[in-house]
Every structure is written in structure tokens, then in C-alpha cells.
Coordinates of C-alpha atoms and ligand atoms in Angstrom, one line a residue:
M67 CA 37.8 131.6 33.2
N68 CA 35.6 129.9 35.8
C69 CA 38.3 127.6 37.3
G70 CA 41.9 127.9 38.2
I71 CA 44.6 127.7 35.5
P72 CA 47.7 125.5 36.1
V73 CA 50.9 127.5 36.2
T74 CA 53.4 124.7 37.0
K75 CA 53.5 121.7 39.4
D76 CA 50.8 122.0 42.0
T77 CA 50.5 125.7 41.3
Y78 CA 47.4 127.4 39.9
W79 CA 46.4 130.9 38.9
V80 CA 43.2 131.6 40.8
G81 CA 42.9 135.4 40.1
V82 CA 40.1 137.4 38.6
N83 CA 39.7 140.0 35.9
D84 CA 38.2 143.3 36.9
R85 CA 36.3 144.9 34.0
Q86 CA 34.1 147.1 36.2
T87 CA 36.5 149.5 37.9
D88 CA 37.1 152.6 35.8
L89 CA 39.9 154.1 38.0
F90 CA 42.5 152.1 39.8
E91 CA 43.1 153.6 43.2
S92 CA 40.4 156.0 42.1
I93 CA 43.0 157.9 40.1
W94 CA 44.4 155.8 37.2
P95 CA 42.2 154.9 34.2
L96 CA 41.7 151.3 33.3
P97 CA 40.7 151.3 29.6
R98 CA 41.1 147.5 29.4
G99 CA 40.6 146.7 33.1
V100 CA 43.1 145.0 35.4
S101 CA 43.7 141.5 36.7
Y102 CA 44.2 140.6 40.4
N103 CA 46.4 137.5 40.3
A104 CA 46.2 135.2 43.2
Y105 CA 47.9 131.8 43.3
L106 CA 47.2 128.5 45.0
V107 CA 50.0 126.0 45.8
A108 CA 48.2 122.7 46.6
D109 CA 50.7 120.5 48.4
E110 CA 50.4 118.5 51.7
K111 CA 49.5 121.9 53.1
V112 CA 47.7 124.4 50.9
A113 CA 48.9 128.0 50.5
L114 CA 47.0 130.8 48.8
I115 CA 49.3 133.6 47.8
D116 CA 47.5 137.0 47.9
T117 CA 43.8 137.5 47.3
V118 CA 41.7 139.8 45.2
K119 CA 39.8 143.0 45.5
N120 CA 36.6 142.8 47.6
C121 CA 33.5 142.0 45.6
Y122 CA 35.4 139.2 43.7
E123 CA 35.6 136.8 46.7
A124 CA 33.0 134.4 45.3
D125 CA 35.0 134.0 42.1
L126 CA 38.2 133.4 44.0
I127 CA 36.6 130.9 46.4
G128 CA 34.9 129.1 43.5
K129 CA 38.3 128.6 41.8
I130 CA 39.9 127.4 45.0
Q131 CA 37.1 124.8 45.5
G132 CA 37.3 123.8 41.9
I133 CA 40.9 122.7 42.5
L134 CA 40.7 121.4 46.1
G135 CA 37.2 120.1 46.3
K136 CA 34.7 121.0 49.1
D137 CA 36.4 118.9 51.8
R138 CA 39.8 120.5 51.8
G139 CA 40.6 124.1 52.8
V140 CA 43.4 126.6 52.7
D141 CA 46.0 126.2 55.4
Y142 CA 47.9 129.4 54.8
L143 CA 47.1 132.7 53.2
I144 CA 50.4 134.4 52.4
V145 CA 50.0 138.2 52.1
N146 CA 52.7 139.6 49.9
H147 CA 51.1 143.1 50.0
M148 CA 48.3 144.6 51.9
E149 CA 46.9 147.2 49.4
P150 CA 43.2 146.2 49.2
D151 CA 43.4 145.3 45.5
H152 CA 45.2 142.2 46.9
S153 CA 43.9 141.9 50.4
G154 CA 40.3 142.8 49.9
A155 CA 39.0 139.3 50.3
I156 CA 40.8 138.5 53.6
K157 CA 37.8 138.8 55.8
V158 CA 35.5 136.7 53.7
L159 CA 38.2 134.1 53.1
K160 CA 38.9 133.8 56.8
G161 CA 35.2 133.3 57.5
F162 CA 35.1 130.6 54.7
F163 CA 38.3 128.8 55.8
P164 CA 38.4 129.4 59.6
Q165 CA 41.5 127.3 60.2
M166 CA 43.5 129.3 57.8
K167 CA 46.6 131.2 59.2
I168 CA 47.6 134.5 57.7
V169 CA 51.3 134.8 56.9
G170 CA 53.3 138.0 56.6
N171 CA 56.0 140.0 58.2
A172 CA 55.9 142.4 61.2
Q173 CA 54.7 145.3 59.1
T174 CA 52.0 143.1 57.5
K175 CA 50.7 142.2 61.0
E176 CA 50.1 145.9 61.7
F177 CA 48.2 146.5 58.6
L178 CA 46.2 143.2 59.1
K179 CA 45.0 144.6 62.3
S180 CA 44.3 148.2 61.2
F181 CA 42.6 147.2 57.9
Y182 CA 40.7 144.1 58.9
A183 CA 41.0 143.7 62.7
V184 CA 42.6 140.3 62.3
D185 CA 43.3 138.5 65.7
D186 CA 47.0 138.1 66.7
S187 CA 46.4 134.3 67.1
D188 CA 45.5 134.0 63.3
I189 CA 48.7 135.7 62.1
L190 CA 52.1 134.0 61.6
V191 CA 55.0 136.5 61.4
F192 CA 58.2 135.7 59.4
K193 CA 61.4 137.6 59.1
D194 CA 63.2 138.4 55.8
G195 CA 64.5 135.1 54.3
E196 CA 62.6 132.8 56.5
G197 CA 60.2 130.3 55.1
L198 CA 57.3 127.9 55.3
D199 CA 57.3 124.1 54.4
L200 CA 54.2 122.9 52.5
G201 CA 55.6 119.4 51.9
T202 CA 57.3 119.2 48.5
H203 CA 57.1 123.0 48.1
K204 CA 59.4 125.1 50.4
L205 CA 58.5 128.7 50.4
S206 CA 60.7 131.6 51.5
F207 CA 59.8 135.3 52.0
H208 CA 61.9 138.2 50.9
L209 CA 61.1 141.7 52.0
I210 CA 61.0 144.4 49.2
P211 CA 59.8 147.4 51.2
M212 CA 58.1 150.2 49.2
V213 CA 57.6 148.1 46.1
H214 CA 54.9 149.2 46.7
W215 CA 54.1 149.6 50.4
P216 CA 56.4 149.2 53.4
E217 CA 55.3 145.6 54.1
T218 CA 55.6 144.2 50.5
M219 CA 57.5 141.0 50.0
V220 CA 58.2 138.3 47.4
T221 CA 57.3 134.7 48.0
F222 CA 59.7 132.2 46.3
D223 CA 59.0 128.5 45.8
W224 CA 62.2 126.6 45.8
A225 CA 60.6 123.5 44.2
T226 CA 59.4 125.2 41.1
G227 CA 61.4 128.4 40.9
V228 CA 58.3 130.6 40.8
A229 CA 58.8 134.1 42.3
F230 CA 55.5 135.6 43.4
T231 CA 56.4 139.2 43.1
C232 CA 53.1 141.0 43.7
D233 CA 53.1 144.6 42.2
A234 CA 56.7 144.2 40.9
F235 CA 56.6 143.4 37.2
G236 CA 52.8 143.8 37.1
G237 CA 50.7 146.0 34.8
F238 CA 47.2 147.1 33.9
G239 CA 45.0 145.2 31.5
T240 CA 42.8 142.1 32.1
L241 CA 44.0 138.6 31.0
D242 CA 41.8 137.8 28.0
G243 CA 42.3 134.1 27.6
G244 CA 46.1 134.0 27.8
I245 CA 47.8 134.4 31.1
F246 CA 51.5 133.8 30.1
D247 CA 53.9 136.0 28.3
D248 CA 54.0 133.5 25.4
E249 CA 50.2 133.5 25.0
V250 CA 49.5 137.3 24.8
D251 CA 50.5 140.4 22.9
M252 CA 53.4 141.5 25.1
G253 CA 53.7 144.8 23.1
Y254 CA 50.5 145.9 24.6
Y255 CA 51.2 144.6 28.1
E256 CA 54.7 146.1 28.2
G257 CA 53.2 149.6 27.7
E258 CA 50.7 148.9 30.6
I259 CA 53.5 147.5 32.8
L260 CA 55.5 150.7 32.3
R261 CA 52.3 152.7 33.0
Y262 CA 51.9 150.8 36.3
F263 CA 55.5 151.0 37.1
S264 CA 55.9 154.8 36.4
N265 CA 52.7 155.9 38.2
I266 CA 52.4 153.4 41.1
V267 CA 55.9 152.3 41.9
G268 CA 58.3 154.6 40.0
R269 CA 58.6 157.1 42.9
Y270 CA 60.4 154.3 44.8
A271 CA 62.8 153.5 42.0
P272 CA 65.8 153.1 44.4
Q273 CA 63.9 150.5 46.4
V274 CA 63.0 148.7 43.1
E275 CA 66.7 148.5 42.3
K276 CA 67.4 146.9 45.7
A277 CA 64.5 144.5 45.2
I278 CA 65.8 143.4 41.8
Q279 CA 69.3 142.7 43.4
K280 CA 67.6 140.6 46.0
L281 CA 65.6 138.7 43.4
K282 CA 68.8 138.0 41.4
G283 CA 69.9 135.9 44.4
L284 CA 67.1 133.5 43.7
D285 CA 67.2 131.0 40.9
Y286 CA 63.8 132.1 39.5
K287 CA 62.3 130.4 36.5
I288 CA 58.9 132.0 36.5
I289 CA 57.9 135.6 37.5
A290 CA 54.3 135.6 38.7
P291 CA 53.2 139.1 39.5
S292 CA 49.9 140.1 41.0
H293 CA 48.7 142.0 37.9
G294 CA 49.1 141.2 34.2
P295 CA 50.8 138.3 32.5
I296 CA 53.0 135.6 34.1
H297 CA 56.5 135.6 32.7
R298 CA 57.6 132.0 32.0
K299 CA 59.1 132.2 28.5
N300 CA 61.4 135.1 29.1
P301 CA 61.3 136.1 32.8
N302 CA 64.7 137.9 32.5
Y303 CA 63.4 140.3 29.9
I304 CA 60.8 141.9 32.2
V305 CA 63.3 141.9 35.1
E306 CA 65.9 143.7 32.9
Q307 CA 63.3 146.2 31.6
Y308 CA 62.3 147.0 35.1
A309 CA 65.9 147.4 36.2
R310 CA 66.4 149.9 33.3
W311 CA 63.3 151.9 34.3
S312 CA 64.3 152.0 37.9
R313 CA 67.8 153.3 37.0
H314 CA 66.0 156.0 34.9
E315 CA 67.6 154.8 31.7
T316 CA 65.7 156.1 28.7
D317 CA 65.2 155.6 25.0
C318 CA 66.1 158.2 22.3
G319 CA 62.8 160.2 21.8
A320 CA 60.8 163.0 23.1
V321 CA 57.4 163.7 24.7
I322 CA 55.8 167.1 23.9
A323 CA 53.0 167.8 26.4
F324 CA 51.0 171.0 25.8
G325 CA 48.1 172.9 27.3
S326 CA 46.3 175.1 24.9
M327 CA 42.8 176.8 25.2
Y328 CA 42.4 178.0 21.6
G329 CA 45.2 176.3 19.6
N330 CA 47.9 179.0 19.8
T331 CA 50.1 177.0 22.3
Q332 CA 49.4 173.9 20.2
K333 CA 51.0 175.6 17.2
V334 CA 54.1 176.1 19.4
A335 CA 54.2 172.4 20.4
E336 CA 53.7 171.2 16.8
Q337 CA 56.5 173.5 15.6
V338 CA 58.9 171.9 18.0
A339 CA 57.7 168.4 17.0
R340 CA 58.3 169.2 13.3
A341 CA 61.8 170.4 14.0
L342 CA 62.6 167.2 16.0
S343 CA 61.3 165.1 13.2
A344 CA 63.2 167.1 10.6
E345 CA 66.4 166.4 12.6
G346 CA 65.8 162.7 12.4
I347 CA 64.1 161.9 15.8
E348 CA 61.7 159.1 15.2
H349 CA 60.0 158.7 18.5
I350 CA 58.0 161.8 19.2
V351 CA 54.8 161.6 21.3
L352 CA 52.6 164.6 21.4
H353 CA 50.1 164.8 24.3
D354 CA 47.3 167.3 24.8
T355 CA 47.3 167.6 28.6
S356 CA 43.5 168.5 28.5
R357 CA 42.8 165.1 26.9
S358 CA 45.5 162.6 27.8
H359 CA 45.3 161.4 31.3
P360 CA 48.6 162.2 33.2
S361 CA 49.3 158.5 33.7
F362 CA 49.8 158.0 30.0
I363 CA 52.0 161.2 29.8
V364 CA 54.1 160.2 32.8
R365 CA 54.6 156.7 31.3
D366 CA 55.9 158.2 28.0
I367 CA 58.1 160.6 29.8
W368 CA 59.5 157.7 31.8
R369 CA 60.4 156.0 28.5
Y370 CA 62.1 158.9 26.6
S371 CA 64.9 161.3 27.5
G372 CA 63.4 164.5 25.9
L373 CA 60.5 166.5 27.3
V374 CA 59.0 169.7 26.0
L375 CA 56.3 171.4 28.0
A376 CA 54.3 174.1 26.3
A377 CA 51.6 175.9 28.3
C378 CA 49.4 178.9 28.3
T379 CA 48.6 181.0 31.3
Y380 CA 45.2 180.7 32.9
N381 CA 43.9 183.1 35.6
M382 CA 47.4 184.2 36.2
I383 CA 48.7 180.7 36.9
L384 CA 50.0 177.9 34.8
F385 CA 47.3 176.2 32.8
P386 CA 45.7 173.8 35.3
P387 CA 46.1 170.5 33.2
V388 CA 49.8 171.3 32.8
Q389 CA 50.1 172.2 36.5
T390 CA 48.6 168.8 37.3
L391 CA 51.1 167.1 35.1
V392 CA 54.0 169.1 36.7
E393 CA 52.9 168.0 40.2
H394 CA 52.8 164.3 39.1
L395 CA 56.3 164.7 37.6
K396 CA 57.7 166.3 40.8
N397 CA 56.2 163.5 42.9
K398 CA 57.9 160.8 40.7
N399 CA 61.5 162.0 41.4
M400 CA 62.3 161.2 37.7
K401 CA 66.0 161.8 36.9
N402 CA 68.1 162.4 33.7
R403 CA 65.6 164.3 31.6
I404 CA 66.3 167.1 29.1
L405 CA 63.6 169.7 29.3
G406 CA 62.5 172.4 26.8
V407 CA 59.8 174.9 27.8
C408 CA 57.6 177.3 25.9
A409 CA 54.9 179.4 27.3
S410 CA 52.1 181.8 26.2
Y411 CA 50.3 184.7 27.9
S412 CA 48.2 187.7 27.0
W413 CA 48.6 189.9 30.1
S414 CA 50.6 187.9 32.7
K415 CA 54.0 187.8 31.2
G416 CA 56.5 185.4 32.8
V417 CA 54.0 183.4 35.0
A418 CA 53.8 180.2 33.0
L419 CA 57.4 180.3 31.9
K420 CA 58.7 180.7 35.4
A421 CA 56.6 177.8 36.7
L422 CA 57.9 175.5 33.9
K423 CA 61.5 176.5 34.5
E424 CA 61.1 175.7 38.1
L425 CA 60.4 172.1 37.2
A426 CA 63.9 171.7 35.7
A427 CA 65.5 173.2 38.8
S428 CA 63.5 170.9 41.2
G429 CA 64.3 167.8 39.2
G430 CA 68.0 168.6 38.6
W431 CA 67.1 168.4 34.9
E432 CA 69.0 170.0 32.0
L433 CA 67.1 173.0 30.7
L434 CA 67.5 173.8 27.1
E435 CA 67.6 177.1 25.2
P436 CA 65.8 179.0 23.7
Q437 CA 62.6 179.3 25.7
A438 CA 59.9 180.9 23.6
E439 CA 57.4 183.0 25.4
V440 CA 54.5 183.9 23.1
K441 CA 52.1 186.9 23.5
S442 CA 48.6 185.6 22.6
S443 CA 49.5 183.9 19.3
P444 CA 52.9 182.9 17.9
T445 CA 54.7 185.3 15.5
P446 CA 57.1 184.0 12.8
E447 CA 59.9 185.0 15.2
D448 CA 58.3 182.9 18.0
L449 CA 58.1 179.9 15.7
K450 CA 61.8 180.3 14.7
L451 CA 62.6 180.0 18.4
C452 CA 60.5 176.8 18.6
D453 CA 62.4 175.5 15.6
Q454 CA 65.7 176.2 17.3
L455 CA 64.5 174.5 20.5
G456 CA 63.6 171.4 18.5
K457 CA 67.0 171.4 16.8
N458 CA 68.8 171.8 20.1
L459 CA 66.8 169.0 21.7
A460 CA 67.5 166.7 18.7
Q461 CA 71.3 167.4 19.0
R462 CA 71.2 166.5 22.8
L463 CA 69.2 163.4 22.2
K464 CA 71.6 162.2 19.5
A465 CA 74.5 162.9 21.8
C466 CA 72.9 160.9 24.6
Q467 CA 72.3 158.0 22.2
S468 CA 75.9 158.0 21.0
A469 CA 77.2 158.1 24.6
A470 CA 75.0 155.1 25.4
G471 CA 76.4 153.2 22.5
Ligands
LIG145 FE1 48.5 146.1 43.2 FE2 50.1 148.2 45.5 O1 48.7 147.1 44.7

């Protein structure tokens, strides 16, 4: 993809695919990379909507010049979001297009100065709902604070119905040829959109709900996020999925996340899984916390109502990979989960079990009985307790499913 790709009238995708970064924000694995989507609206005036991570500036500028030619420049850079995966090219772009004004809101201005020392005279500040006239294309700006940072906004083009939504509705994964929802395997991207949502934005779910309400006031035809595919065939589908996730609505299924040094706690986890399956639960995801990155576990927990945590004790604390997962879960403010816990120990009875039960209390989650606590390796009696826990969880999941209709 060495040139821009038309999205709709006068509007081009000029983003880049990052296949080099292993960890997004130096935390989240990118097994299949990530795209930074920037968009160019070439009207009487030319607006660039968002940029890309630094080190990809040449690619971005090459695409812009491929569309505009060498004699025309960018008049406005609209900054929907200041996180450097989108703002990283600002300094180089400003040097390349010196007449370019940088557009944002009052909070954007603060960040433009603190991140890139941009002069006041180069910044145009707009309030919520105000807009910019490019000629045929009239743009308006709609603040959606904390989706993902305080300054984040959506830019809406009234001529084409494109909503440029930045992080909202975006996901991990490069764009490998196709850039639209009708050109790609949305089954894969939906999983990566949920992983992005749950780990990056999910903590701010109430603000996401407000943002979606705001978006519903616009007659959008295309959802153009800053990561992942552009939704032109079925924009409402991804908006509705996002709305469900932000309301903490779940599917009928369970995640079992375990931490086990020598396989004894793994036996406990597998016994619960077997009981769930025997009771007819189809969606069961087992994660070894030592091997699955927490971002994948958090994503699956966001999807399903049921969660079982099974952990051994390590140096008189909760097994560290499980502790890490617990900290992530507390940070996300996830609601409406049904939790089962199992623990094992050899000489520190009660430590791991207490830590796991505290998670239920801190999240206001339902804590199921029984709670097996295994000494060293599970006895037949311990495994019976695990069976019972699986049965009880299955009953609760079925009850939730019936209540949801
Ligand atoms: Fe894609 Fe919050 O940055």
C-alpha cells in the first residue's frame, strides 16, 4: 500500500501498518501488528485527520503527496486524539507543511504544547459541536472525553456521513490488503477490537456509553476508526457491539484462568471445565496465566459472564501471574461477573484463597460456592468440590441466559 486508498468522495485512507512494534504502549502484544489510520479530505481546503506513530512520517507524507501532488499542501491537521500512536508525526508534518494549522479542543491545545511545544499561533481551538468548512465538506467536532484520553473527539463529515472516531471501534491487527469490513475477515478483527476495547478503553465504559449516545445523534454512514478496518457495510453492527461491551453485557460462557507450577492446580481447573461442559456449557476458555498474556484473558473475561480463577500459593502470596491478572481486572472496573475460586497451598493455608475472594468483594461480583482449597495435590474429595463448583456455575450461567431471553 504505497499510496492512499479512496474511502468515499474526496476522502482517502493514508494510514500505515506497523509490523515492527511488538508491544503496543509497551504492554500489549501485537501478534499481527496494528494499523494507524489517518485520513485525508481533499476539498478546496485540505484536512488531514490524525497522523501516525513517529518513524512512519515518510510513508504518511508520501501518500499525501501521491494524492495532492507536490504543489499542494495540507491546510488543517485535525487531532482527534493526542496519544503518540496518532500524534507522533505532528512535528515532522508541521515542518513539511509549514502553513498547516493544527485543530483540536482546549484540552488538545494543552497536550500539543506539552508533547510537541507547538506555538499557540499554529493551533485552532474548537468547542464541542463546532466545525470547520473545507468547501463541499463541512466538518464538526464532538468531544468524547476518556475514549481514550481527556481530549479525544470524533470528527464528522456532513457531506459524506463519515464519522472519524479515533480509538473508538478500533482494534489491533494490520490491514493486509482489505481496509473495509466487507473486504476482511471480521471474525478475526472483532476479537482484536474487543481486545483493544477491553484493555485500552474498557476502564472508561461509562464514558463510552455517553460517546455512543452522542454518535447516535449524527447520521453516520461510515465508521472510520484510527485502528483496524473501516466499517462501511455494517457500521451499526460494530456500534451495537461496542454499546453491549460498554454496558457489561455478556455471552453465556466461562473463562477458567489458572496458575499452576507443577500441574496440580491445572487439574483443579480442568475438573471445573469438565463439569461445565458436562452441564452443556459450550463456550469454555481455559487460560494458563503463565502463558496467555493478560490482554487475551481480560478480553475473554469481558466476553463471558462466568469466571473461575484457580491459583497456587507462591512464597506466601498469590501466584504472581494470577496476581497480575487480578490487578488488571480490578483496574478495568468490570461489572456483572459470576466468580468461582479454587486455591492450592502446601504450608500457607488461606493466603491464595483469601486474595481471590477479595476480588469478588472489590468488583461487587457474585461469589459461588464451593471454594476448593487443595493441600499440595487434589484429593478425590477436592475434585468433587471442583465438580460441584462447575455445576453451580453452569446453573447460574443458564439462569442468566434465560433471563436475557
Ligand atoms: Fe490509538 Fe489512545 O491511542
